[in-house]
PDB file of C-alpha atoms and ligand atoms in Angstrom:
ATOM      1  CA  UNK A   1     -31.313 133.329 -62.767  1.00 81.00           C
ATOM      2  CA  UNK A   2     -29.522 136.546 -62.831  1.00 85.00           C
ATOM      3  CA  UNK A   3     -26.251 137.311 -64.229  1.00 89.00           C
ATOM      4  CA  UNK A   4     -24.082 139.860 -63.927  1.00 92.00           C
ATOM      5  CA  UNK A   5     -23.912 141.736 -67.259  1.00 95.00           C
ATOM      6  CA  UNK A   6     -20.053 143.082 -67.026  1.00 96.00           C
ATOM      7  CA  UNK A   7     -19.561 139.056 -67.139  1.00 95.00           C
ATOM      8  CA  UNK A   8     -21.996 138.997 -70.001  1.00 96.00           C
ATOM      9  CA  UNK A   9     -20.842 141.741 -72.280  1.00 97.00           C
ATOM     10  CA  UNK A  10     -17.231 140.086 -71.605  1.00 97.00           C
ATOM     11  CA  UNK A  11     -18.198 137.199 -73.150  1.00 96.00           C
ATOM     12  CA  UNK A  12     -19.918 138.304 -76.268  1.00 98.00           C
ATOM     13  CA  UNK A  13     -16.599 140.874 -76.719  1.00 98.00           C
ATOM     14  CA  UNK A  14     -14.556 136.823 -76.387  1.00 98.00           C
ATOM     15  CA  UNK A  15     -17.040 135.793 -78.865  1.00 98.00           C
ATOM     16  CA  UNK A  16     -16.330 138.585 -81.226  1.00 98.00           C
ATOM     17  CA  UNK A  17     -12.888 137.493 -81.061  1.00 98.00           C
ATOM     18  CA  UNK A  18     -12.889 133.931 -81.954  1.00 98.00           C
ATOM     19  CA  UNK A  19     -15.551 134.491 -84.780  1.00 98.00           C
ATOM     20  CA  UNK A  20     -13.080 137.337 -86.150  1.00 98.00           C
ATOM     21  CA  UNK A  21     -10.384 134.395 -86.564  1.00 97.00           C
ATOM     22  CA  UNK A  22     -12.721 132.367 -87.999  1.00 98.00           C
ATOM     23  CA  UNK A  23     -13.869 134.770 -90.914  1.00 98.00           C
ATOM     24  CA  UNK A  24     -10.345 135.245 -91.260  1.00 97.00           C
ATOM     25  CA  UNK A  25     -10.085 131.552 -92.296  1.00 96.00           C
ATOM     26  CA  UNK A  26     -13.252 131.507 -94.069  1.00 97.00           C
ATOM     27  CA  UNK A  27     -12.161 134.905 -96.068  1.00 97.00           C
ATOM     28  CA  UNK A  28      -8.627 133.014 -96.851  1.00 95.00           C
ATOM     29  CA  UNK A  29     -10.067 129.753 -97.760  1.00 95.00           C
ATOM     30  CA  UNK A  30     -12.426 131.426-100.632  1.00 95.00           C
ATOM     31  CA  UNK A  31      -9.870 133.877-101.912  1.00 94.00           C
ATOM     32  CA  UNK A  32      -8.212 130.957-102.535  1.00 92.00           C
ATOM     33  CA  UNK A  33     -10.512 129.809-105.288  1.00 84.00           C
ATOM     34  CA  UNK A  34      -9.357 133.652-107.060  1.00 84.00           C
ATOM     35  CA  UNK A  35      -5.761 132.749-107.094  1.00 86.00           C
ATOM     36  CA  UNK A  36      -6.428 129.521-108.894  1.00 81.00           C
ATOM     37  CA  UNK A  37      -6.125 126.818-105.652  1.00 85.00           C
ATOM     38  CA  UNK A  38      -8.712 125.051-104.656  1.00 88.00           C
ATOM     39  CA  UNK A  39     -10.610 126.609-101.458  1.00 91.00           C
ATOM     40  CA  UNK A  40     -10.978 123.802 -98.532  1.00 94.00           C
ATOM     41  CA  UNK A  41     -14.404 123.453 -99.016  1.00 94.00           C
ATOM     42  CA  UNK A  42     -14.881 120.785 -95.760  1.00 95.00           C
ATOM     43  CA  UNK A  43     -12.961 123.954 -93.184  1.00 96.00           C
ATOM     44  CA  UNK A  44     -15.989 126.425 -95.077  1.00 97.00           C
ATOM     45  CA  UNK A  45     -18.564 124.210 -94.194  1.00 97.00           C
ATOM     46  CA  UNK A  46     -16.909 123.664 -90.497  1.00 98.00           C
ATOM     47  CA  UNK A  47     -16.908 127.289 -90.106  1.00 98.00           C
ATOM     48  CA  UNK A  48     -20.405 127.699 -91.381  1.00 98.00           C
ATOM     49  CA  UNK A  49     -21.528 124.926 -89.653  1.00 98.00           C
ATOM     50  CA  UNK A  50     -20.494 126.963 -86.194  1.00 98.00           C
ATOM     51  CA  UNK A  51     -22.040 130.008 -87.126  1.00 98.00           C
ATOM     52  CA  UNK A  52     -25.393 128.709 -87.602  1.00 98.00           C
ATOM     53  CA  UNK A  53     -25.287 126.678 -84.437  1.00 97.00           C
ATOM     54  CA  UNK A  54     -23.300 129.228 -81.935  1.00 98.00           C
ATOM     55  CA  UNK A  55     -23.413 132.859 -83.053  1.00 98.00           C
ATOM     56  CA  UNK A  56     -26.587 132.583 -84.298  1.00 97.00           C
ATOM     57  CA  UNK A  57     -28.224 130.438 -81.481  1.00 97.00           C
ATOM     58  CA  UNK A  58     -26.290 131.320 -78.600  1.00 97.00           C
ATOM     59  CA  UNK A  59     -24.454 134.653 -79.108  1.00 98.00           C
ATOM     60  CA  UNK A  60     -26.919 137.128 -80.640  1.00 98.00           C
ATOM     61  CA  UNK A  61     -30.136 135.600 -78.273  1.00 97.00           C
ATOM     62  CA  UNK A  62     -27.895 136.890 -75.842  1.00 96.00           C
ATOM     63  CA  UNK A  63     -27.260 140.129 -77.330  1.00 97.00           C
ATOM     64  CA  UNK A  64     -30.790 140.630 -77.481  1.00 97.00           C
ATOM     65  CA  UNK A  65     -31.495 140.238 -74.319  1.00 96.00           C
ATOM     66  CA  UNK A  66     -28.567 142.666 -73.116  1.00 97.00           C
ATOM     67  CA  UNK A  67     -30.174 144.971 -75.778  1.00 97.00           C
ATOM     68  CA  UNK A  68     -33.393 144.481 -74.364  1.00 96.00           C
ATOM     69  CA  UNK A  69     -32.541 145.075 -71.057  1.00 95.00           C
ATOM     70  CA  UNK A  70     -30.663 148.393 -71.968  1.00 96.00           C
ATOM     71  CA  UNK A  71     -33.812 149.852 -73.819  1.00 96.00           C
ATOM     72  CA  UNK A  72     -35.110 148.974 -70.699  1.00 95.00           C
ATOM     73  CA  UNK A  73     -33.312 151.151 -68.191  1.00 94.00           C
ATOM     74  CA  UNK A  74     -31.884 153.606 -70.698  1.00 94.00           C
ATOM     75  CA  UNK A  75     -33.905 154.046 -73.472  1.00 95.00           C
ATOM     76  CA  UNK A  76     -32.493 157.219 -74.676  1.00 95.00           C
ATOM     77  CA  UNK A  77     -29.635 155.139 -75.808  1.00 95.00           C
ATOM     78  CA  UNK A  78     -31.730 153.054 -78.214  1.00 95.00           C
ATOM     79  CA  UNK A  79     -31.461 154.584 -81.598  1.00 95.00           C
ATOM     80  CA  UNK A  80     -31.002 152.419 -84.265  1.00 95.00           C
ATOM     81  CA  UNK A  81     -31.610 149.229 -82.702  1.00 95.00           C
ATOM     82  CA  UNK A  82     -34.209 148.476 -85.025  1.00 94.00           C
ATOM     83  CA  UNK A  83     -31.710 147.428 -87.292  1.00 96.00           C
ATOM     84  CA  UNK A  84     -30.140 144.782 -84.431  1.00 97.00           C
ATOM     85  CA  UNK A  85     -32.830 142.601 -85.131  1.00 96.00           C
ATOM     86  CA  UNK A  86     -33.167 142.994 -89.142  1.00 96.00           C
ATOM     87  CA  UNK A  87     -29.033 142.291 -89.085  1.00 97.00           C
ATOM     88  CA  UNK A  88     -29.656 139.332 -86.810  1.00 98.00           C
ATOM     89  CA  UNK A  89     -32.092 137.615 -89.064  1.00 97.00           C
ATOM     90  CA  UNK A  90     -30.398 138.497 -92.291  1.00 97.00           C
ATOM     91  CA  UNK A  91     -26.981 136.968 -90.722  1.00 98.00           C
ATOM     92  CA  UNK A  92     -28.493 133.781 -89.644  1.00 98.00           C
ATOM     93  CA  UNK A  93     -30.491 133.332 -93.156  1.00 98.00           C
ATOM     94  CA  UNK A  94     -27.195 134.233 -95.035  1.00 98.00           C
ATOM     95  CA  UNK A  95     -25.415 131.917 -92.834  1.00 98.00           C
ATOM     96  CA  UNK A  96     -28.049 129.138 -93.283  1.00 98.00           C
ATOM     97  CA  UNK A  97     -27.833 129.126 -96.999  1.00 97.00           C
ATOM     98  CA  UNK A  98     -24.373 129.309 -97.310  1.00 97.00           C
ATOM     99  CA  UNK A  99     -24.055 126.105 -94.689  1.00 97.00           C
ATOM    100  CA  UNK A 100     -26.483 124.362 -96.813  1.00 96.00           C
ATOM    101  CA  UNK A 101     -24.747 125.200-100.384  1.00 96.00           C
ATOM    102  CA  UNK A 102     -21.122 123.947 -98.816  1.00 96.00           C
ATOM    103  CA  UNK A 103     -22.731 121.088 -97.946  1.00 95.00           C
ATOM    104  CA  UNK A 104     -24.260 120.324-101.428  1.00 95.00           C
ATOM    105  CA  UNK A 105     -21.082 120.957-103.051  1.00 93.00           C
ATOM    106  CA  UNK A 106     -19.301 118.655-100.478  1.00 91.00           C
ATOM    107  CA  UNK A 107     -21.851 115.639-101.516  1.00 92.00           C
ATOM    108  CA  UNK A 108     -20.835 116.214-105.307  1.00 90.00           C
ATOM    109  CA  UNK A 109     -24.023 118.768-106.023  1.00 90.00           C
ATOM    110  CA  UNK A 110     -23.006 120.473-108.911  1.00 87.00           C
ATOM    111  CA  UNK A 111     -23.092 124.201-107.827  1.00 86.00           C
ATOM    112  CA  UNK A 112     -21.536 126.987-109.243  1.00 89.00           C
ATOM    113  CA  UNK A 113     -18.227 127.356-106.951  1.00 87.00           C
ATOM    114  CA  UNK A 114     -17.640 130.946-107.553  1.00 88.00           C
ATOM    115  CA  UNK A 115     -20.601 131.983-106.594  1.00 92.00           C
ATOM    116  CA  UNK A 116     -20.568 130.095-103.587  1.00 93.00           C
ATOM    117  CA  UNK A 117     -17.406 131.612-102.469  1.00 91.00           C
ATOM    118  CA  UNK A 118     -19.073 135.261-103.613  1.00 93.00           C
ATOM    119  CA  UNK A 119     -21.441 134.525-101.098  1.00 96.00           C
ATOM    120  CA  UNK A 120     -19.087 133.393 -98.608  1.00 97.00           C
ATOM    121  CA  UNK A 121     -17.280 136.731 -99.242  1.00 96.00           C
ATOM    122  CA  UNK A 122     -20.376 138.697 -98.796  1.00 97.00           C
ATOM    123  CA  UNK A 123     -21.523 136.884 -95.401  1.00 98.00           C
ATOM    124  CA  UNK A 124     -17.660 137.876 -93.801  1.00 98.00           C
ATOM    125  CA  UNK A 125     -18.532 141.306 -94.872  1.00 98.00           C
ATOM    126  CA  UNK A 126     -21.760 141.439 -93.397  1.00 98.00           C
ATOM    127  CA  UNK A 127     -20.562 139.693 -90.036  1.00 98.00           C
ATOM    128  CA  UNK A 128     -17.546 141.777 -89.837  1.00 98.00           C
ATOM    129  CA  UNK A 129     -19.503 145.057 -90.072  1.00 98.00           C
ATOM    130  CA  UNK A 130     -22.257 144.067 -87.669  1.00 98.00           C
ATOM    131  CA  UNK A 131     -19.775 143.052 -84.876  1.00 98.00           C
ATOM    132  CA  UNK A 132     -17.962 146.444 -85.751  1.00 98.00           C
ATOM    133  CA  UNK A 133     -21.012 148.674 -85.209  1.00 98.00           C
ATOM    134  CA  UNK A 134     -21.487 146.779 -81.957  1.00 98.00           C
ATOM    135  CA  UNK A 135     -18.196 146.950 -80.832  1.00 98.00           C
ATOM    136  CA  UNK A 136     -17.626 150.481 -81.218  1.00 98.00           C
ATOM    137  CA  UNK A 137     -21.304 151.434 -80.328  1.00 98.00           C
ATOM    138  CA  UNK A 138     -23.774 149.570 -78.799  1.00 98.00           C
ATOM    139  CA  UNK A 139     -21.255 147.826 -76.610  1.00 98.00           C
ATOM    140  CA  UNK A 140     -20.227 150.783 -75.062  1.00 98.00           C
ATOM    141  CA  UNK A 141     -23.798 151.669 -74.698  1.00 97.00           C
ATOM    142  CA  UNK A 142     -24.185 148.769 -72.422  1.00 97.00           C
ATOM    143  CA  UNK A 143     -21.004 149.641 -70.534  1.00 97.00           C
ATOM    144  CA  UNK A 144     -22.372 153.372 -69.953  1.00 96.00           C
ATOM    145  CA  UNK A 145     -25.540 151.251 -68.322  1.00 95.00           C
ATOM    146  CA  UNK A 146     -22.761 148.975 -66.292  1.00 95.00           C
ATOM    147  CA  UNK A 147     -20.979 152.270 -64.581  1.00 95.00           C
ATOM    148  CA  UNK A 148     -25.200 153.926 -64.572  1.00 93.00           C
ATOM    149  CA  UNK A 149     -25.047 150.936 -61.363  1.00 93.00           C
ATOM    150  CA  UNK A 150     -27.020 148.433 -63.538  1.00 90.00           C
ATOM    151  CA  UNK A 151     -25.052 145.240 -62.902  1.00 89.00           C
ATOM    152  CA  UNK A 152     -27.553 142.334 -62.981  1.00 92.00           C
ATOM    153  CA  UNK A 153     -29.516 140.642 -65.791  1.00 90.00           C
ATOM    154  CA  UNK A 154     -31.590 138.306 -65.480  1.00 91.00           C
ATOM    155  CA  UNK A 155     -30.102 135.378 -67.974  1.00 90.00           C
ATOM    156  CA  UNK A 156     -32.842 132.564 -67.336  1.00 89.00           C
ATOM    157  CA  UNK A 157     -34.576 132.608 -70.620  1.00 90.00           C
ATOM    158  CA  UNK A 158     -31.740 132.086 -72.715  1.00 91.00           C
ATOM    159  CA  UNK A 159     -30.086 128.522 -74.413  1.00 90.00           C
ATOM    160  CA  UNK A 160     -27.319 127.856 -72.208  1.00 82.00           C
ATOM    161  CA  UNK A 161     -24.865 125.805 -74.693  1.00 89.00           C
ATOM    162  CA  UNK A 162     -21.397 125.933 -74.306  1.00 94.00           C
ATOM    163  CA  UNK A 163     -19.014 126.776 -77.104  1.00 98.00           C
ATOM    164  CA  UNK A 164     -18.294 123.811 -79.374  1.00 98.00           C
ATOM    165  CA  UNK A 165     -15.009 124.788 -80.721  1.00 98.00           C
ATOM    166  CA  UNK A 166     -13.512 128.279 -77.975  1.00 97.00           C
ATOM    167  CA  UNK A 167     -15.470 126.299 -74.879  1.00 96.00           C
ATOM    168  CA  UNK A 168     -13.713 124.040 -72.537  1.00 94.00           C
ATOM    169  CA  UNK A 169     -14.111 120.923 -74.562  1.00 94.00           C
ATOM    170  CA  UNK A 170     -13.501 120.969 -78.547  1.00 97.00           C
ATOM    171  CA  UNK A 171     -16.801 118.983 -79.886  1.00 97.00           C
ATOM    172  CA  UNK A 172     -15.427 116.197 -81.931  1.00 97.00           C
ATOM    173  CA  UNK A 173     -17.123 117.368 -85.264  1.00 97.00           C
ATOM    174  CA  UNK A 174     -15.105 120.618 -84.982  1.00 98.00           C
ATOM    175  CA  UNK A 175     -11.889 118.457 -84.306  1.00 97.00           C
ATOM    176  CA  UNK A 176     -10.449 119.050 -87.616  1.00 97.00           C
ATOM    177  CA  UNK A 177     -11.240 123.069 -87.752  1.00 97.00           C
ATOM    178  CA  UNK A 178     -10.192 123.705 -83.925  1.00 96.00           C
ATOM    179  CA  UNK A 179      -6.231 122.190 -85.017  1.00 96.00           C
ATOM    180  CA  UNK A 180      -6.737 124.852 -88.065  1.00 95.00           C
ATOM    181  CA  UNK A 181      -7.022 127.757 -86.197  1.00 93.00           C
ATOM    182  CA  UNK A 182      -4.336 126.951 -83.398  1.00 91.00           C
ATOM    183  CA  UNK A 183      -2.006 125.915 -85.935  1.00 89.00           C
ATOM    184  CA  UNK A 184      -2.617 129.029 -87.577  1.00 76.00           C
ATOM    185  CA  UNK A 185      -2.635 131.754 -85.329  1.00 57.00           C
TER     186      UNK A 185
HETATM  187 FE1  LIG B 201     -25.112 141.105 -82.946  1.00 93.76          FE
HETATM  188 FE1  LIG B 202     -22.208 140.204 -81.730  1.00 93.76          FE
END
């Protein structure tokens, strides 16, 4: 099945988006630990609990392939893109552990909460730094391919999930974290 990728890069720029307003929360939630309140450890785990399942399974396969396809038909515009894959992985294991360590803390585990939150801390940095690079570079190397007369990509080997909390329907686990961020922002 092909795609076309102006309709593609669109969506991973909406995806950007609603991620960015979810670090936000994530970033709030742990700095709350720092000015002596307790961080809502449940909305952390929510919000990690997307990541892993979302971003990491549906968004940046996608990106991948859009990169792929780019080094493609315009490899001269493929410097650096080794790194793509290293900050892909590194995410997604960051973003595992960090899921996993909520979770423990949530059944009682007694973990260290500040460093928990340090991590948390260091994975919005990371996530908000990768989607910066991309946004301000290898996006617009896609969109210099899109005007180039490259429109179509062929989409058929990727998952083809919907959005559990942006999509059309809110998926009931997420329930509690969707009415967060609309009441919020
Ligand atoms: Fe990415
Ligand atoms: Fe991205």
């Amino acid at each position: 099945m092909h795609n076309d990728v102006a309709q593609v890069l669109g969506e991973l720029r909406q995806d950007h988006k609603n991620m960015a307003r979810l670090l936000n929360l994530l970033e709030r939630e742990s700095n709350r630990l720092y000015d002596d309140g307790e961080p809502d450890i449940e909305l952390m785990r929510d919000v990690m609990h997307y990541m892993t399942i979302y971003p990491d399974a549906v968004h940046h396969p996608k990106e991948d392939r859009i990169y792929a396809e780019l080094k493609n038909v315009r490899p001269e515009l493929t410097s650096g893109f080794s790194r793509i894959t290293v900050d892909h992985q590194s995410i997604a294991e960051q973003g595992m552990k960090l899921r996993n360590d909520l979770s423990l803390i949530e059944a009682g585990a007694m973990l260290k909460r500040n460093t928990v939150v340090a991590d948390a801390l260091r994975y919005v940095n990371t996530l908000r730094s990768h989607m910066q690079w991309e946004e301000l570079d290898l996006f617009r190397r896609v969109d210099s391919m899109i005007r180039d007369g490259h429109k179509l990509l062929d989409t058929s080997e990727l998952p083809n999930a919907s959005d559990p909390v942006f999509g059309p329907g809110v998926e009931k686990r997420f329930g509690r974290l969707f009415k967060r961020i609309t009441a919020e922002f």
